[in-house]
Structure formats: C-alpha cells, structure tokens
Amino acid sequence: MTDPRPADAPADVPADVPANVLADPLLDPLFTTAAAARAFSPAARVQGMLDFEAALARAEAAVGVIPATAVPAIAAACDAALYDPAGLGAEAALAGNTAIPLVKHLTASVKAADPDAARFVHWGATSQDAMDSGLVLQLRGFIDGLDADLGRLADALAALADRHRATPMVARTWLQHALPTTFGLKAAGWLDALGRDRRRLAVARGGLALQFGGAAGTLAALGEAGPAVAEALARELDLPLPALPWHASRDRITEPAAALGILAGTLGTIGRDVSLMMQMEVAEAFEPAGPGRGGSSTMPHKRNPVSCAVLLSAAVRAPALVGGLLAAQVQEHERGLGGWHAEWQALPDLARLVAGAAHHAASMIAGLTVDADRMRANLDLTRGLILAEAVTMALGGRMGRLAAHSRVAEASRRAVTERRPLRDVLAEDSEIVQALGIDELDRLFDPLNYTGSAAVFIDRVLAEHARN
C-alpha cells in the first residue's frame, strides 16, 4: 500500500489507519491524530452505544428486571464490527438518529442467537440514553488520550522554561520592542496557561455522567426498579450517577466543548509567538527541521512554520464550533429538537481539531531550536533604547521621576537622530554620570539586570507543574 501521508504528518498517524477512521484522508493527517480519529470514528460511535446496551442488560439482570439468561446473547451481539455504519446511516436519515436503526439491528442479531433474549434488548431505555452515554464514553477516552499529549507538551515547556530562565530576549508589546525579558518566562507563560487548560478539562471530564432516563426522563417503563437499574448501570460503565437524567441539560456537553475551545486559544497563542519568532528578520526560534517538513513547492530555501499553521488554524476554527455547541444548549422541555442533533458532528469535529493542534504543539516544543545569540542581538537593535526605563527608574531616585524622564527622553532622541548607543549619549551628560557613576550606567545596560521578577515567576510556574 502506498503511504498516503505527507512527509511531515504527525508521527502517530500511521500509514495503515483504516479509511473509515480518517474522515478526510487527504487533510486529517495534518489536522488531527490517529487517536482522536479513532475516538470519534463511526465504529467508535457505534461501539459506544453498544457498550451502553450490553451494560444495560447486565445491570437489569443484576437487579432482576430481565432474566440473566438473556445477557450472554445481548453482550455477544454488542460488537461494532457486526454492523455496517453506512447502512445504519442510511436508515438514520429516515429515523432521525443512529440509535433507532442500531437497536433494530441489534435486536435482530440477538434474536438469531436467542429469540427469548431479543425481547429484552434496550429494555426501558430510549435512543438518547444510548447515544448520550455512548458519547460520554467516547469523550472520556478522548480526554484521557488528549491529556497524554498535553502532559508531553507541559513537560517540554517546563524544560524550556528552566533551561532558558536566564536567556535574555526582547519583550514585545503591540509587536514593538518594550523591555527585556527572558525566553524562560515566555515559555513559563505558555506552561501556566496550559496548566489551567488541563485542570478545566479534568473538571469537564468529571462532569461526564451516565445518561439514563427512558422516554421522558422518568424511567417509568422500569417502575420502581428504575433507580436500582440506573445505579447498577453506572457501576457497569464506571460513570458517575447523576441526580437525574440530563436529556435537555446540555451543560455536560458544553463544558468540555468550552474547555477545548479555550485550549485551542492557548495553543494558538504558542503558535503565533513561535511563528513570529521564526520570521527571518527575528530568527529567535524555529520549529524542528526534517525532510519534507515546511518546504515550498517552488522555493527550495523555505522553512515554513507547519506546526504553527496547524495551531493557528485550530484557534481560528474552534470558536465557531464552540459557539454552535453553546447555541445548541437551549433545548425544549424534556428532550430537545435540533439542538441535540447539532452536537453530533460539531463536538467530534472540535475534539479532532484540538487534538491535532495539541500533538503538533508537543512535537514542536520538544524539538524547538532556540537561538539565544540572536535573541541577545535583537535586544541591541535599538542601541540600548530598550533599557531607557531602567535608566529612568535609577536616575529618578536621585533627581526625581519627572526630571529623570525628561533627561532620558532627550538623550533617547539624540541617540536615534545620531544613530548612537543610548549609553554613550548618557555618558556625555555630566549630571547623569555624577548621579549614577559609569559602573552603574554600565550595569543598567545589561538586559539581565532588568528582568524584574522573571526568575520568581518561572519558579512558581515550575513548582505548580511539579505538583501536577
């Protein structure tokens, strides 16, 4: 089989991923991961619903609602490989959801093996129970897999922050030179935001609960046994048992969606910063290089920021998906019309998209090339103007803030006009030299002496990372 992947495809998208896993074999290798593609593949969607049906049979048998003899045939038929997703989809186009035809075919499969057991398939449940609980199972596995990539990214960022805690660079505000900072602090900022993202996802994962309410959320079909079945079913699926069914309360879906959207923004910020640092006029940091990675179809010299493009693309696309899911949260009465349906593709699309960005970010940061010499050289582009505030603050203690500001501003204008270092212009002012001294003036023009509390902030972030 010919390898369909581009040379720079994410490493965990193997060439033999089945076509029915990758929704778009031309673009998915760039924008998602094999794990995310599998988590939300048609087979996984079907298997999630079937896992619910098998667990339901076991739970109902455990509390005496259905005979225990019915369980083996039902459980054996709960294998997604036995069903045709395309056929189910065609029937769902008429039925309105995928669970209805799946339960029909599941019942037929069980009947072929044990006619008596077939009577108890899907007993007391509704289609939304199967679909929502199946989705919860998919989401839980997906978040666990995503966090593995996020953990890899966090570790790489922590190493970067520690390694470059004393690597001075330009801090840029409004894209212009502002003051000195360190690359370690920049990396720590990325890490700090990522830590909050991971905690938000963990909270959202904790909110994923069993969905089991029957036709109208009352479990009336099960009579007095309803609560006991629900408790047993939650144990079978290892899911929290909610106080009541949540058919029309979609916050359990929008919470992970919002967390994924915020994560996409964090990853996009990393992508934006790295891509700006990769510009040849800046040249402070570069994505990992490799055969076929970041090339141009016509310009042999190009080293394009491929991973940054994926991160930025996810940050552009995610808000619309999150917005759609938030809009879908408004439901009607006990079970909604349209809003529930709007989740079915939007949430998997969002999850696959963010997973791809997280994977690219982890690989990019782990292999990031940092040019500390260029960072230091860029600090000198303005011939010391970037340290004008440092001189002003030191001088202000001797002659007052306003006087110091005026004196340094005038020296800065001369330095720009005459294209000279600000330090040399200031050294020609006898009053400034008398107030500060040459040694102090030289010290003020060392960028590492004006990074404030950067080291303290880095230590705080690294300590928080170590605790998690």
Tab-separated table of C-alpha atoms in Angstrom:
chain	number	residue	atom	x	y	z
A	1	MET	CA	0.000	0.000	0.000
A	2	THR	CA	1.340	3.466	-0.861
A	3	ASP	CA	1.871	5.696	2.187
A	4	PRO	CA	-0.778	8.459	1.869
A	5	ARG	CA	0.772	10.753	4.449
A	6	PRO	CA	2.801	13.858	3.745
A	7	ALA	CA	6.376	13.571	4.992
A	8	ASP	CA	5.658	15.919	7.885
A	9	ALA	CA	2.469	14.214	9.073
A	10	PRO	CA	2.142	13.781	12.848
A	11	ALA	CA	4.109	10.717	13.904
A	12	ASP	CA	1.121	8.953	15.467
A	13	VAL	CA	-0.906	8.879	12.239
A	14	PRO	CA	0.290	5.567	10.796
A	15	ALA	CA	0.008	4.751	7.136
A	16	ASP	CA	-2.291	1.808	7.832
A	17	VAL	CA	-5.043	3.767	9.591
A	18	PRO	CA	-8.255	2.414	8.007
A	19	ALA	CA	-10.037	4.730	5.596
A	20	ASN	CA	-13.146	4.666	7.769
A	21	VAL	CA	-11.158	6.143	10.672
A	22	LEU	CA	-9.869	9.188	8.819
A	23	ALA	CA	-12.892	11.178	7.695
A	24	ASP	CA	-10.679	13.018	5.217
A	25	PRO	CA	-7.535	11.015	4.342
A	26	LEU	CA	-6.164	13.990	2.407
A	27	LEU	CA	-6.237	16.535	5.256
A	28	ASP	CA	-6.832	14.638	8.512
A	29	PRO	CA	-3.171	13.528	8.776
A	30	LEU	CA	-2.270	17.215	9.082
A	31	PHE	CA	-5.082	18.414	11.323
A	32	THR	CA	-5.830	15.554	13.714
A	33	THR	CA	-4.309	12.454	15.279
A	34	ALA	CA	-4.960	8.761	14.853
A	35	ALA	CA	-6.111	8.525	18.472
A	36	ALA	CA	-8.669	11.302	18.049
A	37	ALA	CA	-9.782	9.935	14.691
A	38	ARG	CA	-10.377	6.537	16.276
A	39	ALA	CA	-12.131	8.002	19.315
A	40	PHE	CA	-14.752	9.621	17.093
A	41	SER	CA	-14.826	7.223	14.172
A	42	PRO	CA	-18.156	5.728	13.060
A	43	ALA	CA	-17.097	2.419	14.588
A	44	ALA	CA	-16.343	4.090	17.924
A	45	ARG	CA	-19.703	5.871	17.896
A	46	VAL	CA	-21.483	2.582	17.275
A	47	GLN	CA	-19.387	0.751	19.878
A	48	GLY	CA	-20.157	3.405	22.486
A	49	MET	CA	-23.872	2.819	22.038
A	50	LEU	CA	-23.384	-0.947	22.070
A	51	ASP	CA	-21.324	-0.740	25.266
A	52	PHE	CA	-24.297	1.025	26.810
A	53	GLU	CA	-26.686	-1.700	25.601
A	54	ALA	CA	-24.519	-4.538	26.913
A	55	ALA	CA	-24.074	-2.801	30.273
A	56	LEU	CA	-27.802	-2.126	30.443
A	57	ALA	CA	-28.565	-5.818	30.014
A	58	ARG	CA	-26.069	-6.761	32.736
A	59	ALA	CA	-27.417	-4.104	35.110
A	60	GLU	CA	-31.043	-5.111	34.564
A	61	ALA	CA	-30.208	-8.767	35.057
A	62	ALA	CA	-28.330	-7.919	38.261
A	63	VAL	CA	-31.427	-6.327	39.812
A	64	GLY	CA	-33.844	-8.922	38.445
A	65	VAL	CA	-35.556	-6.826	35.767
A	66	ILE	CA	-34.609	-9.201	32.937
A	67	PRO	CA	-33.520	-12.840	33.136
A	68	ALA	CA	-29.775	-13.413	33.496
A	69	THR	CA	-30.009	-15.918	30.633
A	70	ALA	CA	-30.646	-13.024	28.223
A	71	VAL	CA	-27.319	-11.325	28.911
A	72	PRO	CA	-24.873	-13.574	27.007
A	73	ALA	CA	-26.671	-13.243	23.666
A	74	ILE	CA	-27.108	-9.479	24.057
A	75	ALA	CA	-23.494	-8.948	25.101
A	76	ALA	CA	-22.185	-11.089	22.251
A	77	ALA	CA	-24.110	-9.024	19.718
A	78	CYS	CA	-22.722	-5.741	21.089
A	79	ASP	CA	-19.726	-5.653	18.783
A	80	ALA	CA	-19.496	-2.767	16.314
A	81	ALA	CA	-17.751	-4.999	13.780
A	82	LEU	CA	-21.076	-6.790	13.262
A	83	TYR	CA	-22.806	-3.687	11.923
A	84	ASP	CA	-22.458	-1.562	8.799
A	85	PRO	CA	-22.099	2.149	9.628
A	86	ALA	CA	-23.096	3.151	6.113
A	87	GLY	CA	-26.263	1.119	6.316
A	88	LEU	CA	-27.077	2.487	9.749
A	89	GLY	CA	-26.501	5.995	8.433
A	90	ALA	CA	-28.886	5.489	5.559
A	91	GLU	CA	-31.586	4.307	7.943
A	92	ALA	CA	-30.810	7.119	10.404
A	93	ALA	CA	-31.590	9.611	7.644
A	94	LEU	CA	-35.178	8.419	7.899
A	95	ALA	CA	-35.330	7.582	11.608
A	96	GLY	CA	-33.787	10.819	12.860
A	97	ASN	CA	-30.923	9.332	14.871
A	98	THR	CA	-28.460	6.457	14.707
A	99	ALA	CA	-29.634	4.599	17.793
A	100	ILE	CA	-33.013	3.662	16.335
A	101	PRO	CA	-31.674	1.556	13.445
A	102	LEU	CA	-28.837	0.227	15.599
A	103	VAL	CA	-31.255	-1.093	18.227
A	104	LYS	CA	-33.342	-2.668	15.451
A	105	HIS	CA	-30.339	-4.488	14.006
A	106	LEU	CA	-29.018	-5.381	17.463
A	107	THR	CA	-32.373	-6.953	18.297
A	108	ALA	CA	-32.338	-8.934	15.057
A	109	SER	CA	-28.805	-10.149	15.753
A	110	VAL	CA	-29.725	-11.254	19.276
A	111	LYS	CA	-32.879	-12.914	18.014
A	112	ALA	CA	-30.874	-15.035	15.614
A	113	ALA	CA	-28.896	-16.407	18.541
A	114	ASP	CA	-31.538	-16.435	21.284
A	115	PRO	CA	-35.129	-15.428	20.443
A	116	ASP	CA	-36.088	-15.114	24.100
A	117	ALA	CA	-33.167	-12.770	24.856
A	118	ALA	CA	-34.135	-10.492	21.957
A	119	ARG	CA	-37.238	-9.422	23.884
A	120	PHE	CA	-35.028	-7.654	26.446
A	121	VAL	CA	-32.765	-5.612	24.189
A	122	HIS	CA	-32.824	-1.890	25.088
A	123	TRP	CA	-35.326	-2.655	27.863
A	124	GLY	CA	-36.737	0.556	29.380
A	125	ALA	CA	-34.213	2.843	27.629
A	126	THR	CA	-34.576	5.443	24.897
A	127	SER	CA	-32.390	6.239	21.924
A	128	GLN	CA	-30.933	9.339	23.562
A	129	ASP	CA	-29.794	7.250	26.526
A	130	ALA	CA	-27.727	5.072	24.222
A	131	MET	CA	-26.355	7.962	22.181
A	132	ASP	CA	-25.514	10.270	25.079
A	133	SER	CA	-23.969	7.579	27.258
A	134	GLY	CA	-22.019	6.301	24.273
A	135	LEU	CA	-20.770	9.826	23.600
A	136	VAL	CA	-19.756	10.221	27.230
A	137	LEU	CA	-17.684	7.047	26.960
A	138	GLN	CA	-16.058	8.371	23.780
A	139	LEU	CA	-15.334	11.739	25.377
A	140	ARG	CA	-13.840	10.189	28.486
A	141	GLY	CA	-11.399	8.112	26.463
A	142	PHE	CA	-10.618	11.038	24.189
A	143	ILE	CA	-9.833	13.426	27.065
A	144	ASP	CA	-7.546	10.848	28.651
A	145	GLY	CA	-5.678	10.458	25.375
A	146	LEU	CA	-5.533	14.197	24.789
A	147	ASP	CA	-4.111	14.789	28.246
A	148	ALA	CA	-1.221	12.479	27.437
A	149	ASP	CA	-0.190	14.837	24.620
A	150	LEU	CA	-0.809	17.846	26.844
A	151	GLY	CA	1.360	16.291	29.528
A	152	ARG	CA	4.132	15.796	26.984
A	153	LEU	CA	3.755	19.422	25.926
A	154	ALA	CA	3.776	20.619	29.541
A	155	ASP	CA	6.965	18.704	30.311
A	156	ALA	CA	8.655	20.142	27.225
A	157	LEU	CA	7.587	23.660	28.185
A	158	ALA	CA	8.841	23.175	31.740
A	159	ALA	CA	12.223	22.038	30.447
A	160	LEU	CA	12.330	25.006	28.085
A	161	ALA	CA	11.456	27.474	30.847
A	162	ASP	CA	14.100	26.081	33.178
A	163	ARG	CA	16.807	25.858	30.530
A	164	HIS	CA	16.256	29.422	29.353
A	165	ARG	CA	15.458	31.123	32.652
A	166	ALA	CA	18.480	33.408	32.100
A	167	THR	CA	18.278	33.733	28.312
A	168	PRO	CA	17.502	37.413	27.720
A	169	MET	CA	15.238	38.437	24.884
A	170	VAL	CA	13.024	41.295	23.787
A	171	ALA	CA	9.606	41.577	25.377
A	172	ARG	CA	7.264	42.932	22.723
A	173	THR	CA	4.086	44.893	23.345
A	174	TRP	CA	1.902	45.881	20.406
A	175	LEU	CA	4.523	43.943	18.370
A	176	GLN	CA	7.144	46.566	19.268
A	177	HIS	CA	10.231	46.371	21.483
A	178	ALA	CA	9.229	47.081	25.079
A	179	LEU	CA	11.643	45.845	27.778
A	180	PRO	CA	13.997	42.916	28.320
A	181	THR	CA	12.501	39.630	29.465
A	182	THR	CA	13.734	36.043	29.333
A	183	PHE	CA	12.736	33.275	27.000
A	184	GLY	CA	12.256	31.144	30.094
A	185	LEU	CA	9.496	33.481	31.264
A	186	LYS	CA	7.801	33.339	27.875
A	187	ALA	CA	7.817	29.531	28.000
A	188	ALA	CA	6.583	29.637	31.603
A	189	GLY	CA	3.676	31.815	30.472
A	190	TRP	CA	2.692	29.205	27.914
A	191	LEU	CA	3.031	26.466	30.545
A	192	ASP	CA	0.962	28.348	33.117
A	193	ALA	CA	-1.947	28.755	30.698
A	194	LEU	CA	-1.691	25.112	29.646
A	195	GLY	CA	-1.899	24.026	33.283
A	196	ARG	CA	-5.194	25.857	33.665
A	197	ASP	CA	-6.451	24.275	30.436
A	198	ARG	CA	-5.649	20.794	31.737
A	199	ARG	CA	-7.456	21.490	35.005
A	200	ARG	CA	-10.513	22.748	33.111
A	201	LEU	CA	-10.544	19.573	31.033
A	202	ALA	CA	-10.206	17.443	34.165
A	203	VAL	CA	-13.215	19.203	35.711
A	204	ALA	CA	-15.174	18.725	32.495
A	205	ARG	CA	-14.227	15.040	32.446
A	206	GLY	CA	-15.528	14.721	35.994
A	207	GLY	CA	-18.864	16.102	34.847
A	208	LEU	CA	-19.337	13.345	32.271
A	209	ALA	CA	-22.086	11.170	33.708
A	210	LEU	CA	-24.430	8.347	32.833
A	211	GLN	CA	-27.452	9.252	30.730
A	212	PHE	CA	-30.393	7.005	31.546
A	213	GLY	CA	-33.907	8.347	31.750
A	214	GLY	CA	-36.120	6.432	29.383
A	215	ALA	CA	-38.567	8.099	27.057
A	216	ALA	CA	-39.242	11.253	29.091
A	217	GLY	CA	-36.573	11.186	31.788
A	218	THR	CA	-38.678	9.399	34.413
A	219	LEU	CA	-37.681	5.726	33.858
A	220	ALA	CA	-41.388	4.981	34.099
A	221	ALA	CA	-41.028	1.845	31.975
A	222	LEU	CA	-38.944	0.241	34.702
A	223	GLY	CA	-41.369	1.034	37.504
A	224	GLU	CA	-39.865	1.012	40.983
A	225	ALA	CA	-36.724	-0.727	39.690
A	226	GLY	CA	-35.598	2.345	37.728
A	227	PRO	CA	-33.216	3.827	40.320
A	228	ALA	CA	-31.650	0.448	41.088
A	229	VAL	CA	-31.067	-0.230	37.386
A	230	ALA	CA	-29.524	3.205	36.966
A	231	GLU	CA	-27.166	2.606	39.880
A	232	ALA	CA	-26.112	-0.776	38.523
A	233	LEU	CA	-25.698	0.647	35.019
A	234	ALA	CA	-23.462	3.446	36.298
A	235	ARG	CA	-21.288	0.859	38.026
A	236	GLU	CA	-21.120	-1.263	34.893
A	237	LEU	CA	-19.932	1.692	32.795
A	238	ASP	CA	-17.821	3.185	35.593
A	239	LEU	CA	-19.622	6.500	35.160
A	240	PRO	CA	-20.934	8.889	37.821
A	241	LEU	CA	-24.634	8.543	38.519
A	242	PRO	CA	-26.296	11.962	38.174
A	243	ALA	CA	-29.122	13.064	40.428
A	244	LEU	CA	-31.482	12.790	37.470
A	245	PRO	CA	-31.311	12.308	33.686
A	246	TRP	CA	-29.937	15.288	31.756
A	247	HIS	CA	-31.538	14.845	28.318
A	248	ALA	CA	-32.242	18.566	27.949
A	249	SER	CA	-29.494	19.892	30.257
A	250	ARG	CA	-26.544	20.055	27.874
A	251	ASP	CA	-24.007	21.743	30.119
A	252	ARG	CA	-22.317	18.350	30.437
A	253	ILE	CA	-21.523	18.670	26.736
A	254	THR	CA	-20.817	22.388	26.523
A	255	GLU	CA	-18.396	22.294	29.464
A	256	PRO	CA	-15.823	20.076	27.707
A	257	ALA	CA	-16.502	21.957	24.473
A	258	ALA	CA	-15.702	25.284	26.136
A	259	ALA	CA	-12.588	23.808	27.738
A	260	LEU	CA	-11.438	22.559	24.332
A	261	GLY	CA	-12.106	25.972	22.796
A	262	ILE	CA	-10.028	27.733	25.452
A	263	LEU	CA	-7.257	25.175	24.974
A	264	ALA	CA	-7.306	25.898	21.245
A	265	GLY	CA	-6.703	29.554	22.081
A	266	THR	CA	-3.735	28.705	24.306
A	267	LEU	CA	-2.208	26.530	21.604
A	268	GLY	CA	-2.879	29.262	19.045
A	269	THR	CA	-1.004	31.763	21.202
A	270	ILE	CA	2.016	29.440	21.275
A	271	GLY	CA	1.755	29.059	17.507
A	272	ARG	CA	1.522	32.802	16.990
A	273	ASP	CA	4.549	33.534	19.165
A	274	VAL	CA	6.736	30.841	17.628
A	275	SER	CA	5.772	31.800	14.081
A	276	LEU	CA	6.666	35.425	14.785
A	277	MET	CA	9.987	34.357	16.259
A	278	MET	CA	10.600	32.221	13.156
A	279	GLN	CA	10.454	35.203	10.810
A	280	MET	CA	13.892	35.645	9.302
A	281	GLU	CA	14.014	39.277	10.447
A	282	VAL	CA	13.639	37.960	14.018
A	283	ALA	CA	15.089	34.412	13.788
A	284	GLU	CA	14.976	33.654	17.511
A	285	ALA	CA	13.353	30.207	17.485
A	286	PHE	CA	12.494	27.597	14.881
A	287	GLU	CA	10.281	24.548	14.561
A	288	PRO	CA	12.094	21.225	14.230
A	289	ALA	CA	13.527	20.627	10.772
A	290	GLY	CA	13.206	17.416	8.793
A	291	PRO	CA	12.987	16.001	5.287
A	292	GLY	CA	9.862	17.305	3.575
A	293	ARG	CA	8.864	19.445	6.545
A	294	GLY	CA	7.947	23.068	5.957
A	295	GLY	CA	9.188	23.191	2.390
A	296	SER	CA	7.862	25.112	-0.585
A	297	SER	CA	6.795	23.764	-3.957
A	298	THR	CA	8.900	26.419	-5.678
A	299	MET	CA	11.330	27.983	-3.161
A	300	PRO	CA	13.984	25.499	-2.006
A	301	HIS	CA	15.200	27.700	0.843
A	302	LYS	CA	11.864	27.907	2.691
A	303	ARG	CA	11.414	26.594	6.234
A	304	ASN	CA	7.770	27.238	6.853
A	305	PRO	CA	6.160	27.009	10.332
A	306	VAL	CA	3.962	23.965	9.640
A	307	SER	CA	3.013	23.183	13.224
A	308	CYS	CA	2.289	26.845	13.941
A	309	ALA	CA	-0.074	26.859	10.973
A	310	VAL	CA	-1.993	23.915	12.448
A	311	LEU	CA	-2.171	25.567	15.884
A	312	LEU	CA	-3.392	28.839	14.406
A	313	SER	CA	-5.880	27.062	12.163
A	314	ALA	CA	-7.394	25.293	15.174
A	315	ALA	CA	-7.608	28.587	17.065
A	316	VAL	CA	-9.479	30.115	14.117
A	317	ARG	CA	-11.903	27.230	13.625
A	318	ALA	CA	-12.625	26.223	17.234
A	319	PRO	CA	-14.627	29.292	18.329
A	320	ALA	CA	-17.303	28.731	15.690
A	321	LEU	CA	-17.692	25.103	16.764
A	322	VAL	CA	-17.845	26.050	20.437
A	323	GLY	CA	-20.336	28.807	19.627
A	324	GLY	CA	-22.560	26.339	17.819
A	325	LEU	CA	-22.492	23.971	20.773
A	326	LEU	CA	-23.317	26.783	23.185
A	327	ALA	CA	-26.227	27.792	20.986
A	328	ALA	CA	-27.386	24.167	20.952
A	329	GLN	CA	-27.541	24.163	24.754
A	330	VAL	CA	-31.001	25.756	24.628
A	331	GLN	CA	-33.388	22.770	24.500
A	332	GLU	CA	-37.132	22.288	24.565
A	333	HIS	CA	-38.899	20.729	27.534
A	334	GLU	CA	-37.727	17.217	28.484
A	335	ARG	CA	-35.897	16.330	25.240
A	336	GLY	CA	-34.845	18.827	22.610
A	337	LEU	CA	-35.374	19.137	18.878
A	338	GLY	CA	-32.476	20.206	16.667
A	339	GLY	CA	-30.137	21.411	19.376
A	340	TRP	CA	-29.255	17.878	20.423
A	341	HIS	CA	-28.780	16.943	16.785
A	342	ALA	CA	-26.420	19.892	16.271
A	343	GLU	CA	-23.949	18.373	18.744
A	344	TRP	CA	-23.397	15.128	16.890
A	345	GLN	CA	-20.840	16.394	14.387
A	346	ALA	CA	-19.725	19.675	15.964
A	347	LEU	CA	-18.283	18.138	19.131
A	348	PRO	CA	-16.248	15.405	17.395
A	349	ASP	CA	-15.015	17.964	14.850
A	350	LEU	CA	-13.860	20.225	17.690
A	351	ALA	CA	-12.208	17.366	19.550
A	352	ARG	CA	-10.328	16.087	16.497
A	353	LEU	CA	-9.181	19.604	15.644
A	354	VAL	CA	-7.823	20.421	19.107
A	355	ALA	CA	-6.169	17.016	19.423
A	356	GLY	CA	-4.244	17.665	16.212
A	357	ALA	CA	-3.097	21.063	17.457
A	358	ALA	CA	-2.017	19.616	20.809
A	359	HIS	CA	0.005	16.906	19.105
A	360	HIS	CA	1.738	19.386	16.816
A	361	ALA	CA	2.464	21.687	19.754
A	362	ALA	CA	4.021	18.881	21.807
A	363	SER	CA	6.265	17.799	18.943
A	364	MET	CA	7.190	21.382	18.052
A	365	ILE	CA	8.158	22.460	21.562
A	366	ALA	CA	10.080	19.248	22.232
A	367	GLY	CA	12.230	19.899	19.154
A	368	LEU	CA	12.271	23.704	19.185
A	369	THR	CA	15.557	25.272	18.084
A	370	VAL	CA	16.354	28.352	20.171
A	371	ASP	CA	18.947	30.884	19.011
A	372	ALA	CA	19.992	32.601	22.238
A	373	ASP	CA	22.656	34.651	20.448
A	374	ARG	CA	20.072	36.082	18.084
A	375	MET	CA	17.783	36.875	20.998
A	376	ARG	CA	20.617	38.803	22.613
A	377	ALA	CA	21.475	40.553	19.348
A	378	ASN	CA	17.858	41.637	18.873
A	379	LEU	CA	17.988	43.337	22.260
A	380	ASP	CA	20.680	45.608	20.825
A	381	LEU	CA	18.768	46.586	17.693
A	382	THR	CA	17.662	49.863	19.259
A	383	ARG	CA	21.169	50.621	20.575
A	384	GLY	CA	20.088	50.498	24.190
A	385	LEU	CA	16.738	52.283	23.943
A	386	ILE	CA	15.059	49.185	25.324
A	387	LEU	CA	16.734	49.966	28.666
A	388	ALA	CA	15.664	53.597	28.800
A	389	GLU	CA	13.118	52.783	31.515
A	390	ALA	CA	15.799	51.112	33.635
A	391	VAL	CA	17.946	54.256	33.496
A	392	THR	CA	14.947	56.466	34.201
A	393	MET	CA	13.980	54.492	37.303
A	394	ALA	CA	17.551	54.515	38.652
A	395	LEU	CA	18.017	58.190	37.887
A	396	GLY	CA	14.626	59.109	39.271
A	397	GLY	CA	15.750	58.122	42.737
A	398	ARG	CA	18.422	60.811	42.550
A	399	MET	CA	16.770	63.706	40.705
A	400	GLY	CA	13.063	62.906	40.748
A	401	ARG	CA	10.964	60.924	38.286
A	402	LEU	CA	9.840	63.775	36.011
A	403	ALA	CA	13.306	65.278	35.692
A	404	ALA	CA	14.833	61.874	35.052
A	405	HIS	CA	12.189	61.039	32.443
A	406	SER	CA	12.806	64.323	30.617
A	407	ARG	CA	16.585	63.888	30.662
A	408	VAL	CA	16.484	60.286	29.378
A	409	ALA	CA	13.831	61.136	26.746
A	410	GLU	CA	16.073	63.882	25.346
A	411	ALA	CA	19.058	61.532	25.320
A	412	SER	CA	16.946	58.912	23.549
A	413	ARG	CA	16.000	61.388	20.824
A	414	ARG	CA	19.662	62.239	20.310
A	415	ALA	CA	20.596	58.553	20.192
A	416	VAL	CA	18.017	57.926	17.458
A	417	THR	CA	18.947	61.014	15.447
A	418	GLU	CA	22.679	60.401	15.669
A	419	ARG	CA	22.352	56.577	15.406
A	420	ARG	CA	24.444	56.118	18.528
A	421	PRO	CA	24.113	53.875	21.582
A	422	LEU	CA	21.969	55.436	24.291
A	423	ARG	CA	24.569	54.503	26.873
A	424	ASP	CA	27.214	56.624	25.084
A	425	VAL	CA	24.895	59.623	24.822
A	426	LEU	CA	24.022	59.394	28.521
A	427	ALA	CA	27.726	59.090	29.436
A	428	GLU	CA	28.273	62.536	27.899
A	429	ASP	CA	25.877	64.117	30.411
A	430	SER	CA	27.999	65.034	33.417
A	431	GLU	CA	24.998	65.377	35.716
A	432	ILE	CA	23.842	61.838	34.885
A	433	VAL	CA	27.349	60.458	35.327
A	434	GLN	CA	27.657	62.255	38.658
A	435	ALA	CA	24.286	60.895	39.787
A	436	LEU	CA	24.842	57.305	38.711
A	437	GLY	CA	28.521	56.717	38.018
A	438	ILE	CA	29.942	54.927	34.987
A	439	ASP	CA	29.884	51.495	36.622
A	440	GLU	CA	26.213	51.840	37.484
A	441	LEU	CA	25.473	53.111	33.994
A	442	ASP	CA	27.155	50.033	32.520
A	443	ARG	CA	25.217	47.764	34.869
A	444	LEU	CA	21.933	49.338	33.813
A	445	PHE	CA	22.650	48.451	30.198
A	446	ASP	CA	22.930	44.721	30.916
A	447	PRO	CA	19.462	43.335	29.956
A	448	LEU	CA	19.623	40.565	32.561
A	449	ASN	CA	19.735	43.236	35.268
A	450	TYR	CA	16.287	44.466	34.205
A	451	THR	CA	14.137	41.344	34.010
A	452	GLY	CA	12.415	42.084	37.300
A	453	SER	CA	10.748	39.101	38.958
A	454	ALA	CA	11.044	36.827	35.930
A	455	ALA	CA	13.002	34.180	37.841
A	456	VAL	CA	10.485	34.201	40.690
A	457	PHE	CA	7.591	33.794	38.277
A	458	ILE	CA	9.322	30.923	36.482
A	459	ASP	CA	9.949	29.140	39.780
A	460	ARG	CA	6.293	29.478	40.751
A	461	VAL	CA	5.086	28.013	37.472
A	462	LEU	CA	7.600	25.160	37.583
A	463	ALA	CA	6.617	24.361	41.170
A	464	GLU	CA	2.953	24.232	40.169
A	465	HIS	CA	3.832	21.978	37.241
A	466	ALA	CA	5.785	19.666	39.511
A	467	ARG	CA	2.771	19.312	41.834
A	468	ASN	CA	0.507	18.181	38.995
